[in-house]
Amino acid sequence: MMLSRKITEWAQKHIQKSLSVNRVHCAIHKCRLKLCRAKNKPHVKMTHTHTGFRATYNPIQMMSFRKGLGYFSMPILNHIVHLIQQHGFVLQESGYAPVHPPVSETHPYDNQDPNNMPPDTGYGCKMVDGVVHYNIIITLLFRSGELDLPYPDLKEYIADMNVMMALIINGPVKSFCYRRLQYLSSKFQMHILLNEMKELAAQKKVPHRDFYNIRKVDTHIHASSCMNQKHLLRFIKRAMKKYPEEIVHIERGRGQTLKEVFESMNLTAFDLSVDTLDMHADRNTFHRFDKFNAKYNPIGESILREIFIKTDNHIEGKYFAHIIKEVMFDLEESKYQNSELRLSIYGRSRDEWDKLAQWAVKHSVYSDNVRWLVQVPRLFDVYHTKKQLANFQEMLENIFMPLFEVTINPRSHPELHLFLEHVVGFDSVDDESKPEHHIFNLDSPLPANWTEEDNPPYSYYLYYTYANMSVLNHLRRRRGFHTFVLRPHCGEAGPIHHLVSGFMLSENISHGLLLRKAPVLQYVYYLAQVGIAMSPLSNNSLFLSYHRNPLPEYLSRGLMVSLSTDDPLQFHFTKEPLMEEYSIATQVWKLSSCDMCELARNSVLMSGFSHKAKSYWLGPNYAKEGPESNDIRRTNVPDIRVAYRSETLTEELHLITHAVRTDEIYADNQHI
């Protein structure tokens, strides 16, 4: 029996006891839970509904879900977790922490023989209605229960999203959540007044450890802009002197050398300066995403962007690989800084994945301090207008079919198989402030029928990305390969439903600025501890001035936030952009040493680095709850702070779930 069917039968049997006249429809994947709407506290019951959504979708795609939430959503979540464990899903568990940091003894791309890779399973697959399914051979196995690869049902996803949209505009719910958030802010200020000196004293007692030598991860940074402008300038000048006669571009069928490219612009190496490159964001980019995108072109010339910061060009991304490796070397030298770099897959052709993997393997672009995320720009309308794509399903096939092929038979794409071992997740990127002319609903065209000129809405992109990732993750898990998570740009601008989709489907999000305008969503993001990678300097140049940034407010209330750089090429000046980000935030918002170390600890928890690495960086019990999870000798975060966060979250969850339990008891007594 399928997992979803088991959950459905159990949930219906259990919840049937507690139904009352007024019902709030709350979906757990493949099961329609009808939570009683308490006459006196409907807002509390509705807030409990939100955490039910979060608990549902994450295990389906095998993303992590905080156990602490399960303690307060019993017996529903306990039973779901039990079913999940029976079906082989991974829950966070603590393990032995190595004495030394995990370091690769050999380069992971060297001397890899495809014949030594896992064999072909013989499976076949095809995409149906925007989601990958298996052919007739696999269907027989699927029916026998040997291959059960579930993904969220489209109708239930849309229904769930509509329920959440209705709840976040409900007046009593908004008032309740706003008051709880205000209470959390005030409570933290009281905690600081009472315990700030104790926290500082605890940090002083720790030998050797301070903010400079604790692990921190840049959880949101794009590879094409991971260097600062001075670094890029020096590299361009060095390349002009070292490779002047190398053919780097084809113009009208004729090869152009690097020297000829710059001569056509009437420029020499001596003429170049940071001001000439003109890649730094300024006051003119505020609310002008088009101007910001243009800043990616050195000297305003797209040809230079293609030559120096693209993986797919005439020189096969040679220069880009060199400069990325220089950034990696700087991270290794710093020892305590790590990055999760985003590389782009556009979905225009099937060979994009192979070209990207060949670039990484050929140029040995790897570091123990770096993991990759793959970002998919939401640009279907552009490609469709240019006749590069016939429909949206073709874009999905270009993105996901190579991943299924390499999972089924790693020997068919050996470089891609090696590259994917260091990819931790997917990102969805573009200007969120673009107006959306279509609302995702049951009448929306299926991907194969989406041939409109308008771009699909944000939630449409996210659902089909998530659905295919769910199937892919289950297949990869069965083959013993690591799985991926969804970590999109979300809530930087645009409509509020982006944050609803992000809450339901994402492991964590980038930006999340609009949560400051949505108290219900902000409160449930807090309850579920959804990670938010925030980039105040980036926001300051694009959407929100620095002093209005909600990061200090989120941090004080206990949301899982971390600091990230986004685009050092556009926003930063120094060789260590992440430290620059921490420095400015600390000065402007008067953060304490404990606050900074908590942000750094959050960044490691949110990151896609391995359990083994996190066990070393944070301590062997990092996956547990409360102060037991903390090792101040590694994190420099006092147990007092960790205990405060854990106790406060526990109290809030108890408040929410106590109303549900009380009403269930009342309903049972009424039946008696």
XYZ file of C-alpha atoms in Angstrom:
672
model
C 0.000 0.000 0.000
C 1.295 3.429 -0.879
C 2.528 5.676 1.919
C 0.003 8.372 1.066
C -2.878 5.890 1.219
C -1.759 4.685 4.652
C -1.591 8.228 5.932
C -5.029 8.927 4.455
C -6.712 5.939 6.084
C -5.145 6.542 9.479
C -5.790 10.293 9.449
C -9.411 9.913 8.458
C -9.966 7.304 11.176
C -8.300 9.421 13.856
C -9.668 12.829 12.927
C -13.221 11.577 12.490
C -13.532 11.596 16.289
C -12.854 15.307 16.608
C -15.014 16.841 13.915
C -17.386 19.669 14.885
C -19.837 21.853 12.974
C -17.299 24.478 11.974
C -14.380 22.956 10.090
C -11.132 24.274 8.752
C -9.873 22.193 5.850
C -6.206 21.286 6.297
C -4.409 18.980 3.877
C -1.694 16.563 4.800
C -0.383 15.031 1.552
C -2.996 12.664 0.199
C -5.182 13.083 3.277
C -7.765 15.717 4.024
C -7.550 16.505 7.722
C -10.501 18.442 9.098
C -9.359 20.293 12.145
C -11.986 21.472 14.581
C -12.464 25.175 14.595
C -12.634 26.181 18.221
C -15.330 28.753 18.854
C -13.135 30.810 21.119
C -9.733 30.384 19.426
C -10.082 29.732 15.678
C -6.814 31.621 15.104
C -4.840 29.149 17.216
C -6.307 26.154 15.413
C -5.638 27.716 12.012
C -2.013 28.368 12.887
C -1.674 24.677 13.750
C -2.932 23.969 10.229
C 0.075 25.735 8.699
C 2.595 23.534 10.494
C 0.662 20.510 9.248
C 1.337 21.587 5.666
C 5.029 21.978 6.404
C 5.244 18.559 8.060
C 3.584 17.011 5.024
C 5.517 18.205 2.013
C 9.051 18.068 3.425
C 9.201 14.320 4.105
C 7.672 13.603 0.674
C 10.714 15.152 -0.977
C 12.963 13.784 1.800
C 13.894 17.195 3.144
C 14.577 17.671 6.836
C 11.779 18.443 9.282
C 12.516 19.560 12.825
C 11.680 16.803 15.296
C 10.684 19.404 17.860
C 7.598 20.154 15.804
C 6.648 16.509 15.929
C 6.628 16.505 19.714
C 3.826 19.062 19.678
C 1.744 17.759 16.801
C 1.123 14.309 18.261
C -0.410 11.948 17.527
C -0.754 13.058 13.881
C 2.887 13.841 13.151
C 4.162 10.922 15.238
C 2.244 8.497 13.094
C 3.413 10.188 9.906
C 7.031 10.043 11.079
C 6.555 6.340 11.893
C 5.261 5.672 8.382
C 8.092 7.712 6.900
C 10.703 5.697 8.761
C 9.076 2.459 7.581
C 9.485 3.601 3.983
C 13.150 4.447 4.249
C 13.094 8.232 4.530
C 15.993 10.005 6.212
C 15.477 11.873 9.458
C 18.170 13.968 11.060
C 20.164 11.900 13.534
C 23.296 12.707 15.444
C 26.400 10.628 14.892
C 30.026 10.377 15.801
C 31.965 13.588 15.185
C 35.461 13.142 13.738
C 38.345 14.665 15.615
C 39.593 16.409 12.489
C 37.576 18.149 9.771
C 36.668 15.915 6.840
C 39.127 16.618 4.030
C 39.335 14.808 0.691
C 42.537 12.797 0.457
C 42.355 12.725 -3.345
C 40.682 14.976 -5.871
C 37.170 13.581 -6.439
C 37.414 14.042 -10.218
C 40.790 12.333 -10.715
C 41.191 8.821 -12.155
C 37.488 8.025 -12.198
C 36.735 5.031 -14.420
C 33.120 4.897 -15.681
C 33.305 1.101 -15.509
C 33.623 1.370 -11.732
C 30.441 3.416 -11.452
C 27.126 1.821 -10.410
C 25.571 -0.227 -13.224
C 22.516 0.522 -15.321
C 19.240 -0.450 -13.613
C 17.500 -0.883 -16.934
C 14.719 1.518 -16.009
C 13.091 3.744 -18.576
C 11.293 7.022 -17.957
C 9.253 9.672 -19.670
C 7.569 12.889 -18.658
C 3.771 12.906 -18.390
C 1.865 16.069 -17.505
C 5.057 17.809 -16.393
C 6.256 15.055 -14.009
C 8.592 12.174 -14.799
C 6.952 8.727 -14.852
C 8.233 5.297 -15.802
C 7.560 3.245 -18.903
C 5.563 -0.002 -19.098
C 8.367 -2.115 -17.621
C 8.689 0.113 -14.615
C 4.941 0.460 -14.292
C 4.694 -3.272 -13.629
C 7.250 -2.950 -10.860
C 5.480 0.145 -9.585
C 2.218 -1.774 -9.318
C 3.935 -4.562 -7.450
C 5.142 -2.029 -4.908
C 8.839 -2.350 -5.717
C 9.079 1.232 -6.977
C 6.902 3.611 -5.002
C 8.029 7.118 -5.963
C 5.361 9.544 -4.686
C 5.044 13.238 -5.375
C 2.459 15.853 -4.279
C -0.862 15.681 -6.055
C -1.561 18.803 -8.118
C -5.173 19.187 -6.989
C -4.290 18.868 -3.333
C -1.342 21.245 -3.674
C -3.600 23.936 -5.148
C -6.249 23.266 -2.484
C -3.629 23.513 0.268
C -2.273 26.714 -1.164
C -5.763 28.214 -1.283
C -6.374 27.238 2.347
C -3.152 28.952 3.403
C -3.984 32.060 1.374
C -7.364 32.217 3.114
C -5.799 31.800 6.543
C -3.152 34.509 6.155
C -5.808 37.150 5.430
C -8.113 36.021 8.225
C -8.509 38.881 10.706
C -8.361 36.984 14.027
C -5.426 34.903 12.774
C -3.499 38.028 11.763
C -4.128 39.663 15.122
C -3.110 36.558 17.047
C 0.120 36.079 15.068
C 1.026 39.770 15.260
C 0.633 39.750 19.041
C 2.712 36.583 19.376
C 5.488 38.131 17.264
C 5.441 41.268 19.383
C 5.617 39.087 22.463
C 8.641 37.220 21.049
C 10.437 40.519 20.396
C 9.752 41.771 23.916
C 10.716 38.457 25.452
C 14.078 38.531 23.675
C 14.763 42.036 24.961
C 14.042 40.782 28.463
C 16.388 37.851 27.867
C 19.154 40.245 26.804
C 18.661 42.441 29.874
C 18.884 39.456 32.180
C 21.437 37.223 30.458
C 23.668 39.265 28.145
C 26.524 39.408 30.650
C 26.169 35.685 31.388
C 26.384 34.902 27.684
C 29.507 37.028 27.320
C 31.089 35.396 30.371
C 30.379 31.930 28.943
C 32.088 32.900 25.677
C 35.144 34.233 27.513
C 35.592 30.909 29.286
C 35.962 29.022 25.990
C 39.639 28.610 25.048
C 40.811 29.479 21.530
C 37.325 29.880 20.021
C 35.936 33.254 18.882
C 33.915 34.654 16.012
C 36.855 34.560 13.601
C 37.500 30.837 13.954
C 33.998 29.377 14.021
C 32.595 27.877 10.846
C 30.339 30.059 8.775
C 28.701 29.354 5.423
C 27.687 31.823 2.730
C 24.317 30.197 2.090
C 23.340 32.401 -0.859
C 25.983 33.418 -3.397
C 26.070 33.235 -7.193
C 29.166 31.747 -8.818
C 29.219 34.300 -11.642
C 29.648 37.110 -9.123
C 31.456 35.379 -6.257
C 34.620 37.454 -6.747
C 34.915 41.155 -5.932
C 35.408 43.693 -8.707
C 39.119 44.215 -7.998
C 39.729 40.473 -8.194
C 37.974 40.283 -11.570
C 39.894 43.324 -12.837
C 43.249 41.807 -11.909
C 42.287 38.516 -13.526
C 41.251 40.208 -16.788
C 44.520 42.143 -16.921
C 46.483 38.988 -16.192
C 44.639 37.098 -18.941
C 45.312 39.915 -21.449
C 49.031 39.648 -20.744
C 49.186 35.857 -20.562
C 46.789 34.782 -23.356
C 46.639 37.708 -25.845
C 46.633 35.444 -28.936
C 44.175 32.850 -27.647
C 40.999 32.649 -29.725
C 38.196 33.316 -27.269
C 35.198 34.237 -29.413
C 33.668 33.534 -32.809
C 32.304 36.587 -34.594
C 30.580 36.058 -37.968
C 32.391 32.774 -38.506
C 35.816 34.218 -37.714
C 37.787 33.586 -34.550
C 38.740 36.571 -32.405
C 41.716 36.592 -30.061
C 41.500 38.170 -26.628
C 43.712 41.009 -27.858
C 41.433 41.651 -30.843
C 38.333 41.680 -28.628
C 39.759 44.503 -26.514
C 41.159 46.331 -29.549
C 37.645 46.403 -31.015
C 36.651 48.303 -27.851
C 39.686 50.606 -28.089
C 40.952 49.393 -24.713
C 44.284 48.179 -23.367
C 45.145 46.516 -20.088
C 46.431 49.864 -18.826
C 43.090 51.558 -19.561
C 41.094 49.145 -17.415
C 40.021 50.107 -13.913
C 37.250 49.251 -11.482
C 35.336 52.303 -12.715
C 35.784 51.192 -16.321
C 34.349 47.755 -15.549
C 31.288 49.486 -14.037
C 29.963 46.352 -12.367
C 29.108 47.716 -8.932
C 25.496 48.373 -7.993
C 24.662 51.978 -7.126
C 21.662 54.148 -6.364
C 20.463 53.776 -9.966
C 19.777 50.071 -9.519
C 17.202 50.573 -6.749
C 13.968 48.903 -7.914
C 15.576 48.521 -11.350
C 16.352 44.832 -11.744
C 17.013 45.354 -15.444
C 19.855 47.775 -14.696
C 21.186 45.404 -12.053
C 21.310 42.520 -14.554
C 23.194 44.768 -16.963
C 25.888 45.189 -14.283
C 26.933 41.583 -14.941
C 28.471 42.749 -18.224
C 32.040 44.077 -17.769
C 32.339 47.526 -19.412
C 28.725 47.027 -20.476
C 29.803 44.433 -23.058
C 27.993 41.091 -23.048
C 30.870 39.528 -24.999
C 33.186 40.005 -22.002
C 30.639 38.353 -19.733
C 30.546 35.411 -22.120
C 34.351 35.143 -22.183
C 35.128 35.571 -18.488
C 32.120 34.466 -16.413
C 30.378 31.776 -18.455
C 30.937 28.020 -18.371
C 29.732 27.427 -21.923
C 31.788 29.421 -24.437
C 34.438 28.948 -27.127
C 37.184 28.267 -24.554
C 34.912 25.916 -22.577
C 34.783 28.173 -19.530
C 38.557 28.142 -18.988
C 38.828 31.673 -17.572
C 35.745 31.290 -15.378
C 37.131 28.048 -13.950
C 40.437 29.766 -13.135
C 38.825 32.630 -11.276
C 36.434 30.313 -9.383
C 39.437 28.242 -8.280
C 41.133 31.399 -7.044
C 38.055 32.191 -4.944
C 38.114 28.614 -3.652
C 41.774 28.979 -2.713
C 40.944 32.121 -0.705
C 38.218 30.191 1.139
C 40.613 27.345 1.902
C 43.167 29.820 3.171
C 40.578 31.355 5.504
C 39.762 27.786 6.682
C 36.593 28.789 8.511
C 34.579 30.270 5.617
C 32.542 28.154 3.215
C 30.261 28.917 0.277
C 27.366 27.390 -1.612
C 27.842 28.691 -5.144
C 24.965 28.826 -7.639
C 25.518 27.726 -11.245
C 22.849 28.143 -13.927
C 20.880 25.578 -15.903
C 18.496 27.350 -18.263
C 16.477 24.461 -19.702
C 16.981 25.455 -23.316
C 18.617 22.185 -24.403
C 19.248 18.654 -23.119
C 23.052 18.938 -23.170
C 23.336 21.808 -20.660
C 23.927 19.441 -17.743
C 26.654 17.525 -19.571
C 28.428 20.739 -20.583
C 28.313 22.073 -17.027
C 29.611 18.800 -15.579
C 32.369 18.565 -18.195
C 33.439 22.114 -17.307
C 33.724 21.218 -13.609
C 35.508 17.902 -14.191
C 37.838 19.046 -16.974
C 39.068 22.076 -15.025
C 38.983 20.283 -11.631
C 36.716 22.924 -10.132
C 36.289 21.548 -6.627
C 36.963 22.532 -3.038
C 36.093 21.021 0.345
C 34.906 24.530 1.294
C 32.382 24.775 -1.553
C 29.158 23.025 -2.508
C 27.059 23.748 -5.579
C 23.431 24.685 -6.039
C 21.862 24.766 -9.479
C 19.708 27.799 -10.193
C 17.012 27.714 -12.857
C 16.051 31.202 -14.118
C 12.320 31.602 -14.703
C 12.721 32.712 -18.313
C 10.409 30.405 -20.263
C 8.638 33.375 -21.877
C 11.944 34.662 -23.287
C 12.944 31.273 -24.740
C 9.457 30.643 -26.094
C 9.402 34.032 -27.836
C 12.762 33.185 -29.444
C 11.325 29.826 -30.617
C 13.871 27.937 -28.497
C 11.119 26.093 -26.602
C 7.741 24.937 -27.869
C 6.087 24.489 -24.477
C 6.868 24.478 -20.758
C 7.156 20.700 -20.580
C 10.068 20.842 -22.998
C 11.874 23.112 -20.540
C 11.149 20.687 -17.687
C 12.411 17.778 -19.779
C 15.650 19.616 -20.557
C 16.169 20.273 -16.845
C 15.201 16.905 -15.347
C 15.517 14.102 -17.909
C 19.355 14.132 -17.898
C 19.215 13.823 -14.080
C 16.957 10.775 -14.272
C 19.120 9.251 -16.990
C 22.326 9.623 -14.972
C 20.597 8.283 -11.838
C 19.322 5.225 -13.716
C 22.666 4.678 -15.489
C 25.620 6.713 -14.137
C 27.846 5.327 -16.890
C 25.755 7.132 -19.523
C 26.874 10.531 -18.147
C 30.038 9.832 -16.089
C 31.075 13.473 -15.618
C 27.550 14.441 -14.596
C 27.445 11.610 -12.054
C 30.683 12.885 -10.470
C 29.510 16.504 -10.509
C 26.151 15.739 -8.889
C 27.928 14.283 -5.860
C 28.736 17.878 -4.891
C 25.394 19.483 -5.826
C 23.166 19.965 -2.785
C 20.026 21.525 -4.193
C 18.092 23.651 -6.654
C 17.269 27.333 -6.696
C 14.644 29.252 -8.663
C 15.737 32.761 -9.657
C 14.467 35.844 -11.461
C 12.957 39.230 -10.736
C 10.073 38.500 -8.364
C 8.628 41.970 -8.871
C 7.537 41.102 -12.427
C 3.752 41.132 -12.630
C 2.112 37.706 -12.949
C -0.810 37.642 -15.353
C -1.909 34.120 -14.520
C -3.082 32.652 -11.216
C -2.162 29.005 -10.699
C -5.381 26.995 -10.345
C -7.002 23.766 -11.513
C -7.821 25.364 -14.872
C -4.186 26.247 -15.554
C -2.760 24.527 -18.651
C -0.593 21.494 -18.064
C 3.081 22.048 -18.981
C 2.704 20.354 -22.369
C -0.131 22.757 -23.184
C 1.553 25.892 -21.820
C 2.340 27.644 -25.089
C 1.283 31.121 -24.010
C 3.565 34.116 -24.322
C 3.070 34.921 -20.634
C 5.497 33.384 -18.164
C 4.012 30.750 -15.813
C 3.515 32.068 -12.272
C 6.036 31.504 -9.492
C 3.979 28.783 -7.788
C 3.673 26.919 -11.110
C 7.461 26.827 -11.514
C 7.951 25.740 -7.911
C 5.352 22.971 -7.950
C 6.704 21.240 -11.058
C 10.291 21.674 -9.873
C 9.372 20.177 -6.507
C 7.297 17.336 -7.992
C 10.116 16.189 -10.265
C 12.673 16.568 -7.478
C 10.486 14.374 -5.261
C 10.452 11.524 -7.775
C 14.155 12.001 -8.507
C 15.079 11.990 -4.812
C 13.220 8.758 -4.140
C 14.966 7.095 -7.078
C 18.382 8.422 -6.003
C 17.766 7.302 -2.434
C 16.989 3.783 -3.606
C 20.234 3.759 -5.569
C 22.270 4.974 -2.587
C 22.986 8.423 -4.069
C 22.578 11.650 -2.112
C 19.402 13.689 -2.617
C 18.641 17.348 -3.388
C 16.640 20.085 -1.656
C 14.729 23.093 -2.984
C 16.082 26.470 -1.815
C 14.546 29.176 -4.005
C 14.771 32.948 -4.030
C 11.527 33.872 -2.322
C 9.914 36.926 -0.793
C 12.384 39.534 -2.046
C 9.574 41.315 -3.895
C 6.321 40.459 -5.656
C 3.084 38.945 -4.309
C 2.783 37.223 -0.958
C 1.833 33.842 -2.415
C 5.504 33.319 -3.296
C 6.145 32.903 0.426
C 3.218 30.492 0.711
C 4.723 28.255 -1.988
C 8.132 28.606 -0.377
C 6.785 27.587 3.007
C 5.068 24.493 1.630
C 7.836 23.235 -0.637
C 11.230 24.632 0.335
C 13.956 23.454 2.678
C 14.863 27.105 3.143
C 14.559 30.340 1.168
C 16.698 33.314 0.161
C 15.692 36.886 1.125
C 12.219 36.579 2.735
C 11.843 40.356 3.069
C 8.086 40.330 2.561
C 7.560 38.298 5.723
C 7.747 41.621 7.540
C 4.389 42.493 5.943
C 2.747 39.118 6.609
C 2.574 38.372 10.351
C 0.811 35.027 9.875
C 3.458 33.734 7.502
C 6.273 35.139 9.613
C 4.899 33.341 12.656
C 4.544 29.971 10.901
C 8.012 30.346 9.358
C 9.175 30.739 12.954
C 7.204 27.740 14.218
C 8.550 25.524 11.432
C 12.055 27.054 11.663
C 12.299 27.472 7.893
C 15.765 28.780 7.055
C 16.037 32.288 5.572
C 19.317 33.369 3.944
C 19.317 37.177 4.089
C 21.555 39.589 2.174
C 21.108 43.110 3.602
C 23.723 44.771 1.364
C 22.131 43.275 -1.746
C 18.659 44.337 -0.608
C 19.973 47.825 0.162
C 20.905 48.347 -3.496
C 17.833 46.723 -5.019
C 14.686 46.686 -2.911
C 14.999 47.824 0.711
C 17.289 50.339 2.410
C 19.604 48.895 5.037
C 18.028 50.463 8.118
C 14.607 49.051 7.149
C 15.884 45.492 6.705
C 13.989 43.085 9.004
C 16.954 40.805 9.769
C 17.533 42.034 13.354
C 13.803 41.729 14.017
C 13.710 38.190 12.606
C 16.755 37.241 14.656
C 15.342 38.604 17.901
C 12.082 36.723 17.386
C 13.919 33.461 16.781
C 13.469 32.860 13.053
C 16.178 30.684 11.503
C 18.125 33.412 9.680
C 21.672 33.589 8.341
C 23.784 36.240 6.628
C 24.833 35.796 3.008
C 26.470 37.922 0.314
C 24.380 37.227 -2.826
C 26.690 39.000 -5.321
C 30.091 40.180 -3.999
C 30.964 41.445 -7.479
C 28.147 43.980 -7.287
C 27.886 44.758 -3.575
C 31.190 44.178 -1.770
C 34.689 45.633 -1.792
C 36.971 43.336 0.197
C 38.573 39.940 -0.308
C 36.298 38.463 2.365
C 32.766 39.561 1.420
C 31.065 37.371 4.029
C 33.105 38.941 6.830
C 32.260 42.326 5.314
C 28.576 41.427 5.551
C 28.917 40.411 9.213
C 30.977 43.516 9.989
C 28.458 45.995 8.586
C 25.488 44.215 10.164
C 27.220 44.176 13.547
C 28.049 47.871 13.412
C 24.694 49.088 12.113
C 22.472 46.916 14.295
C 24.802 46.691 17.307
C 24.837 42.905 17.286
C 26.623 41.181 20.156
C 29.289 38.526 19.775
C 26.644 35.957 20.715
C 24.319 37.233 17.978
C 27.073 36.944 15.368
C 27.986 33.426 16.449
C 24.315 32.414 16.426
C 23.992 33.654 12.846
C 27.095 31.675 11.888
C 25.734 28.534 13.581
C 22.428 28.992 11.749
C 24.288 29.246 8.439
C 25.920 25.855 9.005
C 22.619 24.257 10.054
C 20.892 25.639 6.943
C 23.672 24.636 4.565
C 23.871 21.554 2.373
C 27.193 20.368 3.759
C 27.294 16.761 4.903
C 26.220 15.446 8.285
C 29.853 14.472 8.863
C 31.060 18.029 8.267
C 28.352 19.544 10.472
C 29.181 17.075 13.242
C 32.708 18.413 13.271
C 31.779 22.082 12.892
C 28.901 22.160 15.404
C 29.372 19.078 17.567
C 28.248 15.444 17.404
C 24.783 16.179 18.820
C 23.944 19.146 16.582
C 20.767 17.475 15.264
C 19.210 17.142 18.727
C 16.964 19.710 20.373
C 17.863 22.291 23.017
C 21.220 22.973 24.682
C 22.130 19.310 24.275
C 22.627 20.053 20.567
C 25.204 22.750 21.232
C 28.961 22.476 21.752
C 30.204 25.925 22.740
C 33.792 24.769 22.148
C 32.985 24.588 18.428
C 30.193 27.132 17.887
C 31.045 29.788 20.519
C 27.275 30.092 21.102
C 26.501 29.928 24.855
C 24.148 27.201 26.024
C 22.079 29.976 27.609
C 21.149 31.317 24.148
C 20.423 27.878 22.698
C 18.294 26.972 25.731
C 16.357 30.239 25.416
C 15.620 29.596 21.731
C 14.548 26.027 22.381
C 12.354 26.827 25.395
C 10.663 29.752 23.639
C 9.876 27.680 20.554
C 8.610 24.850 22.759
C 6.264 27.222 24.577
C 4.873 28.591 21.317
C 4.303 25.120 19.913
C 2.663 24.088 23.170
C 0.336 27.094 22.990
C -0.743 26.172 19.456
C -1.164 22.439 19.974
C -2.760 22.718 23.420
C -5.852 24.305 21.828
C -6.080 21.423 19.340
C -5.787 18.776 22.055
C -8.223 20.519 24.376
C -10.849 20.708 21.652
C -10.300 17.052 20.722
C -10.880 16.049 24.362
C -13.976 18.247 24.487
C -15.298 16.679 21.270
C -14.688 13.154 22.595
C -16.513 13.996 25.836
C -19.448 15.347 23.849
C -19.709 12.046 21.986
C -19.626 10.163 25.271
